[in-house]
Tab-separated table of C-alpha atoms in Angstrom:
chain	number	residue	atom	x	y	z
A	1	MET	CA	-25.041	134.560	-53.119
A	2	MET	CA	-26.541	134.589	-55.844
A	3	VAL	CA	-25.831	138.450	-57.141
A	4	LEU	CA	-28.569	139.585	-60.304
A	5	THR	CA	-27.162	141.841	-62.819
A	6	SER	CA	-28.424	144.251	-64.833
A	7	LEU	CA	-29.444	142.469	-66.987
A	8	HIS	CA	-31.621	139.847	-65.279
A	9	TYR	CA	-32.985	143.148	-63.603
A	10	LEU	CA	-33.517	144.456	-67.913
A	11	TYR	CA	-34.770	140.450	-68.574
A	12	MET	CA	-37.469	140.847	-66.099
A	13	ILE	CA	-39.176	144.077	-66.837
A	14	MET	CA	-39.431	142.807	-70.010
A	15	VAL	CA	-40.814	140.056	-69.320
A	16	VAL	CA	-43.450	142.216	-66.773
A	17	ILE	CA	-44.584	144.342	-69.894
A	18	ILE	CA	-44.625	141.179	-71.710
A	19	LEU	CA	-46.847	139.978	-69.736
A	20	VAL	CA	-48.905	142.888	-69.473
A	21	ILE	CA	-49.385	143.891	-73.265
A	22	MET	CA	-50.415	140.319	-73.335
A	23	LEU	CA	-53.337	140.361	-70.376
A	24	MET	CA	-54.647	143.615	-72.233
A	25	LYS	CA	-55.103	141.083	-75.854
A	26	LYS	CA	-52.250	143.137	-77.674
A	27	GLU	CA	-50.158	141.295	-79.694
A	28	ILE	CA	-47.084	140.430	-78.308
A	29	VAL	CA	-43.728	140.390	-80.980
A	30	ILE	CA	-43.173	144.374	-81.195
A	31	PRO	CA	-41.888	144.621	-77.065
A	32	CYS	CA	-39.720	141.491	-78.206
A	33	ILE	CA	-38.429	142.342	-80.941
A	34	ILE	CA	-37.548	145.311	-78.055
A	35	GLY	CA	-36.311	143.071	-75.640
A	36	ILE	CA	-33.643	140.985	-77.940
A	37	PHE	CA	-32.691	144.427	-79.278
A	38	ALA	CA	-31.714	145.888	-75.724
A	39	MET	CA	-30.120	142.431	-73.684
A	40	GLY	CA	-28.036	142.802	-76.732
A	41	LEU	CA	-27.061	146.394	-76.523
A	42	LEU	CA	-26.881	145.745	-72.919
A	43	TYR	CA	-24.672	142.567	-72.786
A	44	SER	CA	-22.224	143.823	-75.738
A	45	GLY	CA	-22.369	147.772	-75.118
A	46	SER	CA	-22.225	147.500	-79.529
A	47	GLY	CA	-25.134	148.572	-81.521
A	48	VAL	CA	-23.569	146.815	-84.241
A	49	PHE	CA	-23.738	143.462	-82.271
A	50	ALA	CA	-27.639	143.899	-80.495
A	51	VAL	CA	-28.988	144.450	-84.751
A	52	GLN	CA	-27.439	141.168	-84.780
A	53	SER	CA	-28.932	139.171	-82.065
A	54	ILE	CA	-32.529	140.142	-83.127
A	55	PHE	CA	-31.435	138.293	-86.273
A	56	ASN	CA	-29.332	135.718	-84.414
A	57	THR	CA	-32.354	135.015	-81.823
A	58	ILE	CA	-34.694	134.525	-84.967
A	59	ILE	CA	-32.647	131.987	-86.956
A	60	TYR	CA	-32.229	130.214	-83.207
A	61	SER	CA	-35.663	130.245	-82.217
A	62	GLY	CA	-36.770	129.115	-85.352
A	63	ASN	CA	-34.357	125.871	-85.251
A	64	GLU	CA	-36.165	125.209	-81.822
A	65	PHE	CA	-39.431	125.735	-83.626
A	66	TRP	CA	-38.881	124.090	-86.759
A	67	GLY	CA	-39.962	120.196	-86.019
A	68	ILE	CA	-42.748	121.265	-85.067
A	69	ILE	CA	-43.935	123.533	-88.364
A	70	VAL	CA	-42.376	120.320	-89.950
A	71	ILE	CA	-45.048	117.987	-88.225
A	72	ILE	CA	-48.143	120.208	-88.228
A	73	SER	CA	-47.799	121.178	-91.735
A	74	LEU	CA	-47.095	117.518	-92.769
A	75	VAL	CA	-50.224	116.374	-91.375
A	76	VAL	CA	-52.046	119.196	-92.753
A	77	ALA	CA	-51.452	118.291	-95.969
A	78	MET	CA	-52.243	114.781	-95.105
A	79	SER	CA	-55.375	116.335	-94.331
A	80	LYS	CA	-56.072	118.326	-97.797
A	81	ALA	CA	-55.600	114.721	-99.335
A	82	LEU	CA	-58.021	112.743	-97.709
A	83	GLN	CA	-60.810	115.760	-97.860
A	84	ALA	CA	-60.487	115.381	-101.682
A	85	ILE	CA	-61.859	112.540	-102.035
A	86	GLY	CA	-64.407	112.042	-98.419
A	87	ALA	CA	-62.105	109.880	-96.639
A	88	ASP	CA	-62.003	111.723	-93.449
A	89	VAL	CA	-65.791	111.985	-93.418
A	90	LEU	CA	-65.320	108.316	-94.026
A	91	ILE	CA	-63.023	107.899	-91.090
A	92	MET	CA	-64.981	110.320	-88.845
A	93	SER	CA	-68.323	108.071	-89.140
A	94	PRO	CA	-67.427	105.388	-86.268
A	95	ILE	CA	-65.902	107.691	-84.100
A	96	LYS	CA	-68.706	109.800	-83.726
A	97	LYS	CA	-71.139	106.862	-81.922
A	98	VAL	CA	-68.647	107.347	-79.085
A	99	MET	CA	-68.594	111.084	-79.007
A	100	VAL	CA	-72.759	111.761	-78.605
A	101	ASN	CA	-72.321	114.717	-77.207
A	102	GLN	CA	-70.078	117.663	-75.734
A	103	THR	CA	-69.644	115.779	-72.496
A	104	MET	CA	-68.470	112.693	-74.300
A	105	ALA	CA	-66.267	114.424	-76.643
A	106	PHE	CA	-64.767	116.840	-74.012
A	107	TRP	CA	-63.520	113.371	-72.023
A	108	GLY	CA	-63.129	111.412	-74.895
A	109	ILE	CA	-60.598	113.986	-76.560
A	110	GLY	CA	-58.737	114.306	-73.964
A	111	VAL	CA	-58.404	111.070	-72.485
A	112	THR	CA	-57.402	109.536	-75.674
A	113	MET	CA	-54.598	112.350	-75.857
A	114	MET	CA	-53.470	111.589	-72.443
A	115	ILE	CA	-53.074	107.806	-72.734
A	116	ILE	CA	-50.971	108.486	-76.680
A	117	SER	CA	-49.268	111.664	-74.978
A	118	TRP	CA	-47.897	108.628	-71.798
A	119	LEU	CA	-46.755	106.195	-74.042
A	120	VAL	CA	-45.610	108.892	-76.955
A	121	TRP	CA	-45.316	112.487	-75.703
A	122	PRO	CA	-47.746	114.849	-76.609
A	123	SER	CA	-45.915	116.574	-79.846
A	124	PRO	CA	-46.564	113.108	-81.747
A	125	ALA	CA	-50.245	113.212	-80.042
A	126	VAL	CA	-50.818	116.471	-81.061
A	127	PRO	CA	-51.350	115.262	-84.976
A	128	LEU	CA	-52.562	112.008	-84.279
A	129	ILE	CA	-55.725	113.308	-82.670
A	130	GLY	CA	-55.966	116.472	-84.740
A	131	ALA	CA	-55.915	114.504	-88.059
A	132	VAL	CA	-58.539	111.782	-86.322
A	133	LEU	CA	-60.381	112.538	-83.478
A	134	LEU	CA	-60.156	116.761	-83.576
A	135	PRO	CA	-63.484	117.130	-86.641
A	136	ALA	CA	-65.362	113.897	-85.170
A	137	ALA	CA	-65.062	116.175	-81.356
A	138	ILE	CA	-66.161	118.787	-83.266
A	139	ALA	CA	-69.152	117.621	-85.052
A	140	THR	CA	-70.930	116.854	-82.094
A	141	GLY	CA	-70.829	120.495	-81.122
A	142	LEU	CA	-67.869	121.156	-79.122
A	143	PRO	CA	-65.738	124.598	-79.411
A	144	VAL	CA	-62.950	124.322	-81.198
A	145	ILE	CA	-61.307	125.966	-78.086
A	146	TYR	CA	-62.651	123.656	-75.530
A	147	ALA	CA	-60.834	120.943	-77.545
A	148	ALA	CA	-57.402	122.022	-77.777
A	149	VAL	CA	-58.227	122.626	-74.361
A	150	ALA	CA	-59.364	119.266	-73.259
A	151	MET	CA	-55.970	117.938	-75.994
A	152	ASN	CA	-53.201	119.747	-74.336
A	153	LEU	CA	-54.390	119.948	-69.932
A	154	PHE	CA	-54.849	116.467	-70.638
A	155	GLY	CA	-51.473	115.972	-73.274
A	156	HIS	CA	-49.462	118.527	-71.948
A	157	GLY	CA	-50.511	118.906	-68.364
A	158	VAL	CA	-51.448	114.962	-67.018
A	159	ALA	CA	-49.568	113.005	-68.987
A	160	LEU	CA	-46.764	115.361	-69.812
A	161	SER	CA	-46.088	115.999	-65.796
A	162	SER	CA	-46.175	112.404	-64.689
A	163	ASP	CA	-44.543	110.435	-67.451
A	164	PHE	CA	-45.161	107.381	-65.794
A	165	PHE	CA	-44.144	105.732	-68.600
A	166	ILE	CA	-41.494	106.971	-70.553
A	167	GLN	CA	-40.559	109.298	-67.328
A	168	GLY	CA	-38.314	111.316	-68.875
A	169	ALA	CA	-39.274	114.273	-66.800
A	170	PRO	CA	-38.826	112.380	-63.169
A	171	THR	CA	-35.282	111.365	-64.212
A	172	ILE	CA	-34.165	115.227	-65.314
A	173	THR	CA	-35.881	115.753	-61.846
A	174	ALA	CA	-34.192	112.646	-59.135
A	175	ALA	CA	-30.954	113.598	-61.106
A	176	GLY	CA	-31.180	117.232	-59.337
A	177	ALA	CA	-32.272	115.674	-56.266
A	178	GLY	CA	-30.302	113.428	-55.985
A	179	VAL	CA	-32.765	110.385	-55.152
A	180	ASP	CA	-34.185	107.335	-57.361
A	181	VAL	CA	-35.930	108.088	-60.020
A	182	THR	CA	-38.837	105.962	-58.600
A	183	GLU	CA	-38.968	107.535	-55.032
A	184	ILE	CA	-39.919	110.864	-57.493
A	185	VAL	CA	-43.272	109.337	-58.881
A	186	LYS	CA	-43.950	107.222	-55.771
A	187	ALA	CA	-44.063	110.922	-54.408
A	188	SER	CA	-46.071	112.161	-57.161
A	189	ILE	CA	-48.997	111.056	-57.170
A	190	PRO	CA	-50.960	112.516	-55.087
A	191	LEU	CA	-49.651	115.816	-56.374
A	192	TRP	CA	-50.375	114.813	-59.426
A	193	LEU	CA	-53.841	113.635	-58.613
A	194	THR	CA	-54.616	116.642	-57.272
A	195	MET	CA	-53.243	118.770	-59.673
A	196	SER	CA	-54.599	117.226	-63.167
A	197	VAL	CA	-58.607	116.574	-61.152
A	198	VAL	CA	-58.974	119.659	-60.315
A	199	THR	CA	-57.808	121.665	-62.855
A	200	VAL	CA	-60.120	119.511	-65.362
A	201	VAL	CA	-62.685	119.623	-63.670
A	202	VAL	CA	-62.674	122.623	-63.707
A	203	ALA	CA	-61.570	123.803	-67.355
A	204	PHE	CA	-65.003	121.147	-68.119
A	205	ILE	CA	-67.287	123.354	-66.133
A	206	MET	CA	-65.440	126.553	-67.345
A	207	MET	CA	-66.638	125.365	-71.079
A	208	LYS	CA	-70.518	124.280	-69.829
A	209	ARG	CA	-70.902	127.680	-67.657
A	210	ASP	CA	-69.334	129.464	-71.389
A	211	LEU	CA	-71.777	127.570	-73.414
A	212	LYS	CA	-74.648	127.856	-71.147
A	213	LYS	CA	-74.003	131.959	-71.469
A	214	ASN	CA	-73.439	131.547	-74.973
A	215	PRO	CA	-74.971	128.358	-76.515
A	216	GLN	CA	-73.513	129.659	-80.360
A	217	LEU	CA	-70.478	128.205	-79.513
A	218	ALA	CA	-71.455	124.927	-79.829
A	219	TYR	CA	-72.882	126.129	-83.517
A	220	PHE	CA	-69.771	128.049	-84.423
A	221	ILE	CA	-67.787	125.331	-86.786
A	222	ASP	CA	-64.250	126.892	-88.096
A	223	GLU	CA	-64.133	125.590	-91.811
A	224	SER	CA	-60.489	124.370	-90.992
A	225	VAL	CA	-61.906	121.377	-89.241
A	226	LYS	CA	-64.983	121.180	-90.836
A	227	SER	CA	-64.742	118.822	-94.252
A	228	GLU	CA	-66.660	119.723	-97.171
A	229	VAL	CA	-69.305	117.526	-98.909
A	230	LYS	CA	-67.971	115.598	-101.388
A	231	ALA	CA	-68.274	113.034	-103.629
A	232	LEU	CA	-66.273	109.900	-102.491
A	233	GLY	CA	-62.602	109.283	-104.417
A	234	LYS	CA	-63.118	106.374	-106.076
A	235	THR	CA	-60.209	104.393	-102.718
A	236	ALA	CA	-61.580	106.716	-100.092
A	237	LYS	CA	-62.988	103.526	-97.977
A	238	LEU	CA	-59.562	101.788	-98.455
A	239	ILE	CA	-57.569	105.403	-97.206
A	240	ALA	CA	-60.239	106.104	-93.883
A	241	VAL	CA	-59.104	102.030	-93.296
A	242	LEU	CA	-55.588	102.543	-94.103
A	243	THR	CA	-55.534	106.133	-92.347
A	244	PRO	CA	-55.914	105.536	-89.414
A	245	LEU	CA	-54.811	101.985	-89.024
A	246	ALA	CA	-51.417	103.413	-90.088
A	247	PHE	CA	-51.193	105.573	-86.992
A	248	VAL	CA	-52.194	102.891	-84.579
A	249	VAL	CA	-49.263	100.758	-85.964
A	250	ASP	CA	-47.019	103.414	-85.083
A	251	ILE	CA	-48.201	103.981	-81.626
A	252	PHE	CA	-46.837	100.334	-81.451
A	253	ALA	CA	-43.777	100.556	-83.090
A	254	MET	CA	-43.145	103.580	-80.823
A	255	VAL	CA	-43.700	101.439	-78.116
A	256	LYS	CA	-42.124	98.709	-78.916
A	257	PHE	CA	-39.046	99.935	-80.310
A	258	ASN	CA	-39.079	103.062	-77.293
A	259	LEU	CA	-39.073	105.542	-80.335
A	260	ALA	CA	-40.163	109.189	-78.215
A	261	GLY	CA	-40.045	112.807	-78.738
A	262	GLY	CA	-38.290	113.404	-81.847
A	263	ASP	CA	-37.573	110.674	-83.329
A	264	ALA	CA	-41.740	109.651	-82.222
A	265	THR	CA	-42.553	112.516	-84.094
A	266	ALA	CA	-40.354	111.497	-87.426
A	267	LEU	CA	-42.620	108.759	-87.604
A	268	VAL	CA	-45.782	110.483	-87.220
A	269	GLY	CA	-44.037	112.663	-89.999
A	270	GLY	CA	-43.070	110.597	-92.687
A	271	THR	CA	-45.977	108.198	-91.579
A	272	ALA	CA	-48.529	111.554	-92.880
A	273	ILE	CA	-46.345	111.595	-95.748
A	274	ILE	CA	-46.961	108.324	-97.495
A	275	ILE	CA	-50.379	107.893	-96.583
A	276	MET	CA	-50.884	111.396	-98.345
A	277	LEU	CA	-48.699	110.115	-101.488
A	278	LEU	CA	-50.857	106.627	-101.015
A	279	THR	CA	-54.262	108.614	-101.021
A	280	VAL	CA	-52.750	111.084	-104.780
A	281	LEU	CA	-51.433	108.756	-106.108
A	282	THR	CA	-54.462	105.544	-105.888
A	283	SER	CA	-57.132	108.131	-106.534
A	284	PHE	CA	-56.200	110.527	-109.193
A	285	LYS	CA	-54.493	110.214	-112.394
A	286	ILE	CA	-50.766	109.610	-112.124
A	287	LYS	CA	-50.347	112.567	-114.295
A	288	ASP	CA	-51.972	114.791	-112.193
A	289	GLY	CA	-50.633	113.411	-108.823
A	290	PHE	CA	-47.093	114.991	-109.564
A	291	GLU	CA	-48.916	118.855	-109.272
A	292	MET	CA	-51.181	117.758	-107.057
A	293	VAL	CA	-48.750	116.452	-104.313
A	294	VAL	CA	-46.672	120.185	-104.322
A	295	ASP	CA	-50.097	121.977	-104.241
A	296	TYR	CA	-50.636	119.965	-101.013
A	297	ILE	CA	-47.736	120.061	-99.342
A	298	LYS	CA	-47.804	124.345	-100.075
A	299	GLU	CA	-50.937	124.193	-98.656
A	300	GLY	CA	-49.460	122.510	-95.461
A	301	PHE	CA	-46.180	124.391	-95.449
A	302	LYS	CA	-48.242	127.400	-95.906
A	303	PHE	CA	-50.504	127.063	-92.950
A	304	GLY	CA	-47.576	125.650	-90.979
A	305	ILE	CA	-45.876	128.746	-91.427
A	306	THR	CA	-48.753	131.407	-91.003
A	307	VAL	CA	-49.664	130.115	-87.927
A	308	PHE	CA	-45.924	130.322	-86.341
A	309	ALA	CA	-44.105	133.098	-87.743
A	310	PRO	CA	-45.122	135.689	-84.614
A	311	VAL	CA	-44.206	132.472	-82.166
A	312	ILE	CA	-40.826	132.518	-83.425
A	313	PHE	CA	-40.179	136.202	-82.183
A	314	ILE	CA	-42.082	135.395	-79.235
A	315	GLY	CA	-40.564	132.227	-78.159
A	316	GLY	CA	-37.003	134.073	-79.408
A	317	PHE	CA	-36.576	135.761	-76.682
A	318	PHE	CA	-37.917	133.951	-74.235
A	319	PHE	CA	-35.413	131.851	-74.875
A	320	LEU	CA	-32.715	134.283	-74.069
A	321	GLY	CA	-33.557	133.689	-70.550
A	322	ASN	CA	-32.049	130.490	-70.612
A	323	GLN	CA	-28.432	129.117	-71.098
A	324	GLY	CA	-28.404	127.524	-74.263
A	325	GLY	CA	-30.562	130.147	-75.912
A	326	ALA	CA	-28.681	133.228	-74.248
A	327	THR	CA	-24.984	131.374	-74.704
A	328	ALA	CA	-26.009	130.691	-78.752
A	329	VAL	CA	-27.023	134.282	-79.147
A	330	LEU	CA	-25.289	136.702	-77.106
A	331	GLY	CA	-21.634	134.224	-76.789
A	332	GLU	CA	-20.087	131.926	-74.494
A	333	GLY	CA	-20.375	133.088	-70.630
A	334	ALA	CA	-23.787	134.945	-71.042
A	335	PRO	CA	-25.930	134.068	-67.678
A	336	GLY	CA	-28.693	131.533	-67.369
A	337	ILE	CA	-30.903	134.446	-66.428
A	338	LEU	CA	-33.940	132.368	-64.864
A	339	ASN	CA	-32.087	129.867	-63.627
A	340	ASP	CA	-30.630	132.528	-61.664
A	341	ILE	CA	-33.876	134.880	-61.067
A	342	SER	CA	-34.552	131.570	-59.117
A	343	ILE	CA	-31.602	130.908	-57.508
A	344	TYR	CA	-31.496	134.285	-55.939
A	345	LEU	CA	-34.865	133.943	-55.178
A	346	SER	CA	-34.042	130.577	-53.129
A	347	GLN	CA	-30.977	132.430	-51.424
A	348	SER	CA	-33.109	135.486	-50.118
A	349	ILE	CA	-36.209	133.875	-48.578
A	350	GLN	CA	-36.389	132.918	-45.137
A	351	MET	CA	-37.134	128.814	-44.650
A	352	THR	CA	-40.216	127.664	-43.387
A	353	LYS	CA	-42.293	124.809	-44.693
A	354	LEU	CA	-44.673	127.164	-46.454
A	355	SER	CA	-41.972	129.710	-47.652
A	356	THR	CA	-40.612	126.740	-48.983
A	357	ILE	CA	-43.095	125.312	-50.952
A	358	LEU	CA	-44.117	128.877	-52.144
A	359	THR	CA	-40.446	129.703	-53.250
A	360	GLN	CA	-40.644	125.816	-54.975
A	361	THR	CA	-43.576	127.101	-56.662
A	362	ALA	CA	-42.363	130.446	-57.636
A	363	VAL	CA	-39.011	128.751	-59.071
A	364	ALA	CA	-41.125	126.190	-60.848
A	365	ILE	CA	-43.255	129.183	-62.831
A	366	ILE	CA	-40.396	131.167	-63.319
A	367	THR	CA	-38.076	128.399	-65.101
A	368	GLY	CA	-41.727	127.558	-67.476
A	369	LEU	CA	-41.752	130.613	-68.717
A	370	ASP	CA	-39.207	129.919	-71.599
A	371	GLY	CA	-42.213	127.333	-72.196
A	372	SER	CA	-38.916	124.732	-73.606
A	373	GLY	CA	-40.340	121.980	-72.414
A	374	PHE	CA	-37.858	120.119	-69.172
A	375	SER	CA	-35.216	122.820	-68.605
A	376	GLY	CA	-36.999	123.976	-65.248
A	377	LEU	CA	-36.487	120.033	-63.796
A	378	PRO	CA	-32.781	119.961	-62.814
A	379	ILE	CA	-33.470	123.443	-61.066
A	380	VAL	CA	-35.991	122.134	-58.953
A	381	GLY	CA	-34.736	119.189	-58.183
A	382	THR	CA	-31.725	120.999	-57.577
A	383	LEU	CA	-33.452	123.630	-54.608
A	384	ALA	CA	-35.490	120.151	-53.691
A	385	TYR	CA	-31.868	118.571	-52.201
A	386	THR	CA	-30.990	122.275	-50.537
A	387	PHE	CA	-34.024	122.880	-48.848
A	388	SER	CA	-33.954	119.945	-47.433
A	389	ASN	CA	-30.843	120.546	-45.835
A	390	PHE	CA	-32.163	123.426	-44.563
A	391	ILE	CA	-35.944	122.404	-43.576
A	392	ASP	CA	-37.440	118.842	-42.657
A	393	ILE	CA	-39.513	118.405	-45.178
A	394	ASP	CA	-40.384	114.872	-48.053
A	395	MET	CA	-37.085	116.207	-50.557
A	396	ALA	CA	-38.721	113.552	-53.218
A	397	GLY	CA	-41.835	115.368	-52.652
A	398	LEU	CA	-41.008	118.608	-52.935
A	399	ALA	CA	-38.602	117.781	-55.786
A	400	ALA	CA	-41.428	115.905	-57.506
A	401	LEU	CA	-44.536	119.228	-56.799
A	402	GLY	CA	-41.572	121.322	-58.387
A	403	GLN	CA	-41.595	119.189	-61.576
A	404	ILE	CA	-45.507	118.660	-61.368
A	405	ILE	CA	-45.971	123.097	-62.026
A	406	THR	CA	-42.740	123.055	-63.837
A	407	VAL	CA	-44.049	120.762	-66.680
A	408	TRP	CA	-47.820	122.257	-66.708
A	409	VAL	CA	-46.483	125.702	-67.463
A	410	ASP	CA	-43.417	124.604	-69.199
A	411	GLY	CA	-44.265	121.577	-70.941
A	412	GLY	CA	-46.702	123.532	-71.156
A	413	THR	CA	-50.594	125.153	-70.801
A	414	ILE	CA	-50.547	128.394	-70.268
A	415	ILE	CA	-47.035	130.121	-71.864
A	416	PRO	CA	-48.468	131.169	-75.058
A	417	TRP	CA	-45.693	129.858	-76.816
A	418	ALA	CA	-45.142	126.352	-75.579
A	419	VAL	CA	-49.197	125.388	-76.714
A	420	ILE	CA	-48.371	126.519	-80.068
A	421	PRO	CA	-48.996	122.740	-81.404
A	422	VAL	CA	-52.143	122.722	-80.088
A	423	ALA	CA	-53.503	125.573	-81.500
A	424	ALA	CA	-51.691	125.106	-84.982
A	425	ILE	CA	-53.683	121.838	-85.347
A	426	CYS	CA	-56.491	123.008	-83.982
A	427	ASN	CA	-56.847	127.015	-86.217
A	428	ILE	CA	-56.667	128.944	-83.302
A	429	SER	CA	-54.900	132.083	-81.215
A	430	PRO	CA	-52.279	130.685	-79.301
A	431	GLN	CA	-53.131	133.569	-76.330
A	432	GLU	CA	-56.457	132.368	-76.983
A	433	LEU	CA	-55.527	128.675	-75.459
A	434	ALA	CA	-53.204	129.802	-72.860
A	435	ARG	CA	-55.745	132.444	-71.711
A	436	LYS	CA	-58.256	129.673	-71.436
A	437	ASN	CA	-56.326	127.453	-69.160
A	438	LEU	CA	-55.183	130.579	-67.114
A	439	VAL	CA	-57.876	129.610	-64.610
A	440	PRO	CA	-57.938	125.899	-64.642
A	441	VAL	CA	-54.129	125.337	-64.188
A	442	MET	CA	-54.027	128.364	-61.611
A	443	CYS	CA	-56.674	126.019	-59.824
A	444	GLY	CA	-54.840	123.273	-59.900
A	445	ILE	CA	-51.957	124.757	-58.481
A	446	GLY	CA	-53.206	126.228	-55.347
A	447	ALA	CA	-54.747	122.858	-55.192
A	448	ALA	CA	-51.079	121.345	-54.931
A	449	ILE	CA	-49.307	123.547	-52.979
A	450	VAL	CA	-52.646	122.693	-50.226
A	451	VAL	CA	-51.984	119.173	-50.610
A	452	ALA	CA	-48.867	119.809	-50.369
A	453	LEU	CA	-48.410	121.502	-47.482
A	454	VAL	CA	-50.618	118.764	-45.135
A	455	ILE	CA	-48.339	115.345	-47.119
A	456	LEU	CA	-44.871	117.051	-47.186
């Protein structure tokens, strides 16, 4: 029987406090710092160690986010170079013919994000969509917050929770459940379809409702995604053709060479740098290009660091909940707090079909609180195997339910520190994006639970 310690209870108390403060629409960096210090002090009994824990947690968290910070910064730097010669306006021109209104923009940017995310995962898809499609979508009157919602729900939700092509998520889940990955994929389809359709439809309805209540939303265009009207540079047309072509080539390369995750993101980042260099060196005098490239890089990283600075502190606290973060900061022997809490819940509740599904759902959500990606998948897979030994229930389906919910949360769509890439590329608050996603995602989870009760 799993026994929770005072460290587990302290972590849960701090999570509740942080969530309450978040619901009050206040920044949560201060409680996160307090939580890190308190956990370091309670675990070690040393004030010196507790103070060091704050710094070490920030370093660990920063390392986790560094790849995202760099790719966002490089894409912004590239975008600044494109804006300088007017190439971004030319890139948008043909896309505007398809994105003729808010509805087409919402579904267009969402479905495109889903397709690319299936092929290469959402991390490299975000800067691709952000660089090429986002300005065109905003130009139709689609509010930037709902452009972000569409990108996030379709990419980090619909695509990543199924992961039909790369199959990273179902492979991890299947390993935990002790079944073949094809069983997880097949069992996930009705649950995934229910969750996805309900979530995106509710989000679309909410967008229409908000636009009806506040029509001015359609006319507010954030300056960060609005191109300045400039005279076209001498190579603007060439760069406008090469930029989307380069990213299309990236996608083919990712598929051909099986590049995913960090490898795919690296390809996109390198491409962004090359496009920036080509833009500057072919459009301006070479002697000016040396300084201009540095200026664009500074602007890009200024944007990236500004967005991520508070998130590093927030993510740091929640990383202490998983085994890797706790071990890195607190030392060997530190507990995997979220894993322990999940196991405790599964052992403490009497199992029926309803309680099994609800427990699996709760565990999936809890393990998703660290927002690190797939950390909860081995747990929900293992729990599905465990539960199936005590109750007559479809093990693969139960594991798939846990996978879908964990990825929707952890991948993620409703945890502010997990929606950072999309929020950053759209220049909006992660908390605001998470709040917009919350109702649609919870409706989707509720619908998935109902379907699970019927088919499992």
